[in-house]
Coordinates of C-alpha atoms in Angstrom, one line a residue:
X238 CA 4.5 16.4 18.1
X239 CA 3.1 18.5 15.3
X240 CA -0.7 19.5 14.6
X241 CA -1.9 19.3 11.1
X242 CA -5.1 20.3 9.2
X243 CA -5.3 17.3 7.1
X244 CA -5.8 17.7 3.3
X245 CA -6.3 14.8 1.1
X246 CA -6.9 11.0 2.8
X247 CA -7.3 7.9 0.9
X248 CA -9.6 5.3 1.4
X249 CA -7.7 1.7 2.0
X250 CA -9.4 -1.8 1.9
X251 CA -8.2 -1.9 5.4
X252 CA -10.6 0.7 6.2
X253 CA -13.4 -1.4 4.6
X254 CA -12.6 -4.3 6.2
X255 CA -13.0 -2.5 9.4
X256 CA -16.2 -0.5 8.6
X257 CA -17.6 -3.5 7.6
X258 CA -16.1 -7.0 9.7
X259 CA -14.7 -4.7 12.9
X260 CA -11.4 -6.7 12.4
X261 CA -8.6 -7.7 10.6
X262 CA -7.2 -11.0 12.3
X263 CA -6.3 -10.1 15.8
X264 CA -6.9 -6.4 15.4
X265 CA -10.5 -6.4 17.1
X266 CA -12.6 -3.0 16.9
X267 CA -14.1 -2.5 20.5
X268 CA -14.4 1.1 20.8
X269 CA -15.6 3.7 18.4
X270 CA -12.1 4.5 16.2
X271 CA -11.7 7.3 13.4
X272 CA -10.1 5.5 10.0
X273 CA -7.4 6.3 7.7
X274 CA -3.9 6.2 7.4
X275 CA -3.2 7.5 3.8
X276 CA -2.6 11.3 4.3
X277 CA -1.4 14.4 4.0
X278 CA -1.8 18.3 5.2
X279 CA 0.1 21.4 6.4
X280 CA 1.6 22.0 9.5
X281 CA -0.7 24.4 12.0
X282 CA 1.1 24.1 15.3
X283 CA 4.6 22.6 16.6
X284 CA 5.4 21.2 20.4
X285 CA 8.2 22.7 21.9
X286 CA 10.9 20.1 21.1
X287 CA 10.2 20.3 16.6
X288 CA 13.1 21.8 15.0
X289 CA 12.3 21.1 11.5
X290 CA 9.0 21.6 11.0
X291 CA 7.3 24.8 11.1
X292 CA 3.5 26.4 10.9
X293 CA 2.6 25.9 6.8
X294 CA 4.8 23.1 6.1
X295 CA 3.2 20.8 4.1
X296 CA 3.5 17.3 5.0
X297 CA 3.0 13.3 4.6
X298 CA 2.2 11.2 7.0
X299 CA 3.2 7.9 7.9
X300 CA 0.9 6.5 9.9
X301 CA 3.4 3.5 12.2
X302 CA 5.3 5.4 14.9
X303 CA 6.9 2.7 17.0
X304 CA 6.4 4.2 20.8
X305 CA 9.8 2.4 22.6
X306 CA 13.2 1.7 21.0
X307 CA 13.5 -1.5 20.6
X308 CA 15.5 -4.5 19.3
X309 CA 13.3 -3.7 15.9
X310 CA 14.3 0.1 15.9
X311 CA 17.6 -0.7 16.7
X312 CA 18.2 -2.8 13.9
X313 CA 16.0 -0.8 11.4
X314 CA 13.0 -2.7 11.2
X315 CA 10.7 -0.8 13.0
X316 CA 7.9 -1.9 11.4
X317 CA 8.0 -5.3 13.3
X318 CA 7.9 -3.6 16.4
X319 CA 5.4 -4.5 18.8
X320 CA 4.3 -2.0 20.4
X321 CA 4.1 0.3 17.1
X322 CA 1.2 3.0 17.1
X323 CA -0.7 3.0 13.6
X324 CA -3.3 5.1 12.6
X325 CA -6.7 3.4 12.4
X326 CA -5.2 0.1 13.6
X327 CA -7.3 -0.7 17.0
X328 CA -7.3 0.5 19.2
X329 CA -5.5 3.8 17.3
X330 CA -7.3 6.6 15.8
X331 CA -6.5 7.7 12.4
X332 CA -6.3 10.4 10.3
X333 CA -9.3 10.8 8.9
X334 CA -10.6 14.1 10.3
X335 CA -9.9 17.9 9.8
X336 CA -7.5 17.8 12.5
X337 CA -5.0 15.7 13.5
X338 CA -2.0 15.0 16.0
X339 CA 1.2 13.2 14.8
X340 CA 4.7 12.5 15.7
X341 CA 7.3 15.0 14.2
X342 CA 9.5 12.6 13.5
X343 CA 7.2 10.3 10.9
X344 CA 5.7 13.6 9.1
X345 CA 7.7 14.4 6.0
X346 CA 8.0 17.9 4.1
X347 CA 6.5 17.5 0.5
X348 CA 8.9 19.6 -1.9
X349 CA 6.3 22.3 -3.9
X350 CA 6.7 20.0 -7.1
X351 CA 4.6 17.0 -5.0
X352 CA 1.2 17.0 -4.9
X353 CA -1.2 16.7 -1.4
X354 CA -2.6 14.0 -3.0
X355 CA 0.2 12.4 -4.0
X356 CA 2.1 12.8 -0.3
X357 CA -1.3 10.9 0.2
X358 CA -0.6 8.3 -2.1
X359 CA 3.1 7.8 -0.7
X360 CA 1.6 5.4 1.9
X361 CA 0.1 2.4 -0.4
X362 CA 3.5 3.4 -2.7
X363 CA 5.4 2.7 0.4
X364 CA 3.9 -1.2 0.6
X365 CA 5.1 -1.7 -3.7
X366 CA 8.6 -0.4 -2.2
X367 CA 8.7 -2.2 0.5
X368 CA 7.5 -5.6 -1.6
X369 CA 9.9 -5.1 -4.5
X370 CA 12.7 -4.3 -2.0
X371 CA 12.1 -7.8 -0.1
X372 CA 11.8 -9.6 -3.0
X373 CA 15.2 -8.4 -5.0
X374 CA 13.7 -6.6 -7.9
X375 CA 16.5 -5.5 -9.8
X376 CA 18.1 -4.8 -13.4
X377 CA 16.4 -7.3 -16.1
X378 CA 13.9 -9.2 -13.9
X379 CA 11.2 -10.9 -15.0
X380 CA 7.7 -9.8 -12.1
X381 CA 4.8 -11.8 -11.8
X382 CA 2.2 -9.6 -9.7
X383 CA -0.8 -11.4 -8.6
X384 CA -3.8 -8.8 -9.0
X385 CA -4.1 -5.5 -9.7
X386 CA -5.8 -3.5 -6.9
X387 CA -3.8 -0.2 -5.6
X388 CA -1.6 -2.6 -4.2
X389 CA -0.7 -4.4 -7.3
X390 CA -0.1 -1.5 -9.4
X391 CA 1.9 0.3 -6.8
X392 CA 4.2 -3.1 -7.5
X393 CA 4.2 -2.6 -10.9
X394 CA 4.9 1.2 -10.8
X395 CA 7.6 0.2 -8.3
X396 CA 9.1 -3.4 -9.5
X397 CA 9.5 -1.0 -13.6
X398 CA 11.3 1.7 -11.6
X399 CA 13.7 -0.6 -9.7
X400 CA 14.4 -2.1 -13.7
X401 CA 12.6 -4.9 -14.0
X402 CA 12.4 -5.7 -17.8
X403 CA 8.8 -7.4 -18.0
X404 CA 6.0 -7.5 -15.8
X405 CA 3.0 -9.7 -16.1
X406 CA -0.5 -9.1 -13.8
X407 CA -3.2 -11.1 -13.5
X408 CA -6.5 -10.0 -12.1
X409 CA -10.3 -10.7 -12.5
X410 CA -11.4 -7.7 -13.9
X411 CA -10.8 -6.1 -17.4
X412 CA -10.7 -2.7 -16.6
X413 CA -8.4 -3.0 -13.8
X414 CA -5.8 -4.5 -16.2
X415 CA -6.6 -1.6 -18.4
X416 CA -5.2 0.4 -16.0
X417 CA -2.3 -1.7 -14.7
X418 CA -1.2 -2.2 -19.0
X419 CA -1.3 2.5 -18.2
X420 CA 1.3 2.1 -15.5
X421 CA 3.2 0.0 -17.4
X422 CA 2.6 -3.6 -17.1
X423 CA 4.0 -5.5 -20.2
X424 CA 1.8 -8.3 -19.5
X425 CA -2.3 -8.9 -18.6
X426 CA -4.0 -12.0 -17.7
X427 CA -7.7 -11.9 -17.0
X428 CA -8.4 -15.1 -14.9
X429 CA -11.7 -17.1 -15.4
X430 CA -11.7 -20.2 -14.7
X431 CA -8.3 -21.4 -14.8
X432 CA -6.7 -23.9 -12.3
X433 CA -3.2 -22.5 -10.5
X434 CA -1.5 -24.4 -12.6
X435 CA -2.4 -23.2 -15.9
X436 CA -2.1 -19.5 -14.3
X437 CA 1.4 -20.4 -14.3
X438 CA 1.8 -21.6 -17.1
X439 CA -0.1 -18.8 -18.6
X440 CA 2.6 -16.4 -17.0
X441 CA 5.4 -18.5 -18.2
X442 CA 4.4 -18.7 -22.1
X443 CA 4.3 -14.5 -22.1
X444 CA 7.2 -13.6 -19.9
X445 CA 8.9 -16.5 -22.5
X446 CA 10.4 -18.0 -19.0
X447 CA 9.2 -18.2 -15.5
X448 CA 9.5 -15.3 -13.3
X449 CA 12.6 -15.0 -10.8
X450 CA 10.3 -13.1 -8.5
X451 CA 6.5 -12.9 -7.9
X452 CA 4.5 -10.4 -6.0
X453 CA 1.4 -11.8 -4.9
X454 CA -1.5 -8.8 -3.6
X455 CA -4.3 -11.1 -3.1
X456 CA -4.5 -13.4 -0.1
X457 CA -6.7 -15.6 -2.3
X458 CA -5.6 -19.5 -1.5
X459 CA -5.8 -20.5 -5.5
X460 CA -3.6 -16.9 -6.2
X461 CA -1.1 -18.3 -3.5
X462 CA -0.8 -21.7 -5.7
X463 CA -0.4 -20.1 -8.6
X464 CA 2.3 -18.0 -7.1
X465 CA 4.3 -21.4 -5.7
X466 CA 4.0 -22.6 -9.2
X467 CA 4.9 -19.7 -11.2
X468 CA 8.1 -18.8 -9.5
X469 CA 11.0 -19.8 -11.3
X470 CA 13.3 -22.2 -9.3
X471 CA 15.6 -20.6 -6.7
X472 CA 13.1 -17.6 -7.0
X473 CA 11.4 -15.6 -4.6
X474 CA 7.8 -15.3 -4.3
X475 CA 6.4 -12.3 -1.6
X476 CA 3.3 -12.6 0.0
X477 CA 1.7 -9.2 0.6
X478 CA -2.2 -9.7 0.4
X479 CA -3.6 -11.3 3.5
X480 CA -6.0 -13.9 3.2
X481 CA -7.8 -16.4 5.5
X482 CA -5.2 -17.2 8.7
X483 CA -4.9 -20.8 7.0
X484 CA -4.5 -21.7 3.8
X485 CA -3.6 -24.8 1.8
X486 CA -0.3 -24.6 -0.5
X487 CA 1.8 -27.1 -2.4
X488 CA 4.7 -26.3 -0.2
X489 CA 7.3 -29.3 -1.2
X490 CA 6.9 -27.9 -4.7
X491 CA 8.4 -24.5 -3.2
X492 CA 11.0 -26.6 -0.6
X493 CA 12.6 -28.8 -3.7
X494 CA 13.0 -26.2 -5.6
X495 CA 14.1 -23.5 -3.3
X496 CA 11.5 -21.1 -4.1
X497 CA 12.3 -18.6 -1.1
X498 CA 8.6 -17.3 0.8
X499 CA 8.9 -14.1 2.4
X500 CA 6.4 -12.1 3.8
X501 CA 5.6 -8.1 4.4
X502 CA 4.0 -6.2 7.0
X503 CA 3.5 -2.6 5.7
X504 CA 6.7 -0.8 5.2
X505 CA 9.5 0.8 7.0
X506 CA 11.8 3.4 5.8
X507 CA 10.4 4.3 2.6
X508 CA 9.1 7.9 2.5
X509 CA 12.3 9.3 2.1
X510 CA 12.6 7.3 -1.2
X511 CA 9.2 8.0 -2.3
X512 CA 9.2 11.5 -1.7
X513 CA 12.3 11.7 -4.1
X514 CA 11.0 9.5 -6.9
X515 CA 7.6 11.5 -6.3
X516 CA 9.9 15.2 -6.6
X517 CA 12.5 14.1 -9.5
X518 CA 9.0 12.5 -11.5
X519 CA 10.9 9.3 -11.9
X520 CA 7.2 7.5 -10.7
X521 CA 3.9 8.4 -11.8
X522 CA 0.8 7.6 -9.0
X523 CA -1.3 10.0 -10.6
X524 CA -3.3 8.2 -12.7
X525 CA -4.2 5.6 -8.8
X526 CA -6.8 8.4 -8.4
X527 CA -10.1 8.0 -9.8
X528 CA -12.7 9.3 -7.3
X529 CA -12.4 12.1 -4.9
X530 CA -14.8 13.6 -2.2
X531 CA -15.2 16.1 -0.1
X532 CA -15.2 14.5 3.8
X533 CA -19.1 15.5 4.0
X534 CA -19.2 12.8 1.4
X535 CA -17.1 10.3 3.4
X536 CA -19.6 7.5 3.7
X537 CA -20.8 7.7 -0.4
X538 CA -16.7 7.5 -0.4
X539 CA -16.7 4.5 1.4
X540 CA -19.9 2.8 -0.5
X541 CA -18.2 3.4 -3.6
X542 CA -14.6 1.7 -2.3
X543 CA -16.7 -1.2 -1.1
X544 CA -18.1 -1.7 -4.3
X545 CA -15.1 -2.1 -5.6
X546 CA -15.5 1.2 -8.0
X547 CA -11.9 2.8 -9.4
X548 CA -9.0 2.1 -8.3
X549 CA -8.0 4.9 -5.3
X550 CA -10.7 6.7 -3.9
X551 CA -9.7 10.5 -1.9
X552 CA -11.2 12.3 0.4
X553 CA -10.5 15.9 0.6
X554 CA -10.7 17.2 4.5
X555 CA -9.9 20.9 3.8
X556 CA -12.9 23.1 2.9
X557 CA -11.0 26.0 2.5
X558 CA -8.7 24.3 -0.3
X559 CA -10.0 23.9 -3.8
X560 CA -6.9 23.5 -5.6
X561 CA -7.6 20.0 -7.8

């Protein structure tokens, strides 16, 4: 294990969700637990058996650290394993703190060209990588991605990089399409009213065909629909935004014509690849960033994430640090 002063932390609806309901489905708050999971800092101390880390390194964190090897690990999907510790997941602390102990194995070295905050950012990056990867994003594909909170413009940052030739989002709010159209969506849709089905079609008429894949970050039940009828036959459509634990979709419409519905849960393997995008510049999360606090400030951090203000609110944990 490795001890870390923690520098820069974001703020994740996850954490909200928390704050506000004490769960997330059958993750039940009972005890007093420290949030966060989207973070960086620099080494302080190593246990006895770290080899590649040292005092100063700078690191990211990623937060699941499966504690047995099993058949998950084994076949590299340790994400799915059930016994996985994750920061600020009951009844695990986080990383939200000045100090912070973490398996060596699951904090990465940040070359000097990456940012703390953007090490910080590598964790919601990891969940458009993950996405994109289960849903076969490749050379000339046509992306639907159903709204455009940090998590649907990771997908877009992510679903351009891996070459998809157009992507469309839909969202509620204007200025959070403004900023999905800066990390280079082709596409916007501003949803009022509109049934599912004419969201489709909406999505159809300016990719000029219907998407091979869709990306949906909602978990709204109507956003699901839209997704089942957007996808282009023999498609794939992934479900990353969790919703209600039922919901109602037009599932024959998917069956008959093969639309293929996977799901995520967070990431595995990722920060590796993100940490080399981040290094060679080949992906931009810079612009995610629109607040940032000092930890003091934590709870006016939190207030303004709830109401929905920016796009990726940081908190800064290091008082001694005052580089931007």
């Amino acid at each position: 294990e490795v001890l870390l002063r923690m520098h820069s932390v974001g703020i994740c609806g996850s954490d909200i969700h928390y704050w506000q309901h004490g769960r997330i489905g059958d993750f039940v708050v009972k005890d007093p637990m420290v949030l966060g999971h989207e973070a960086s800092g620099t080494v302080v101390k190593v246990g006895s058996g770290v080899t590649d880390l040292k005092p100063g390194d700078r690191v990211a964190i990623e937060p699941g650290v499966p504690r047995e090897m099993d058949e998950f690990c084994k076949t590299g999907r340790y994400n799915l394993s059930p016994t996985i510790f994750f920061c600020a997941t009951p009844p695990d602390n986080g990383n939200l703190c000045r100090y912070y102990k973490h398996s060596a194995s699951y904090c990465y070295k940040l070359p000097d060209n990456v940012t703390f905050e953007e090490g910080a950012l590598i964790e919601p990056l990891s969940v458009g990588i993950h996405a994109c990867k289960r849903a076969g994003v490749t050379l000339g594909s046509k992306v639907f991605v159903s709204g455009s909170g940090p998590i649907g413009l990771v997908n877009v940052l992510v679903a351009k990089m891996m070459g998809a030739a157009a992507v469309v989002i839909t969202d509620l709010s204007a200025s959070r399409l403004q900023k999905a159209k800066e990390v280079g969506a082709d596409f916007t849709i501003q949803v009022k009213n509109e049934t599912p089905k004419e969201v489709a079609s909406k999505v159809e008429s300016l990719l000029g065909c219907m998407p091979e894949i869709t990306v949906e970050c909602t978990g709204v039940e109507a956003c699901i629909q839209a997704g089942i009828y957007a996808t282009r036959s023999g498609g794939t459509l992934v479900l990353v935004g969790l919703g209600p634990e039922m919901v109602t979709v037009p599932i024959v419409n998917a069956a008959m014509r093969e639309v293929d519905i996977r799901g995520i849960f967070r990431y595995c393997n990722t920060w590796p690849v993100a940490i080399a995008l981040l290094a060679s510049k080949r992906i931009n999360v810079k612009p995610l960033v629109t607040h940032r606090f000092p930890l003091e400030k934590a709870l006016e951090a939190f207030e303004t994430t709830k109401r929905g203000e920016g796009v990726k609110v940081m908190l800064k944990c290091d008082p001694t640090d005052h580089s931007p």
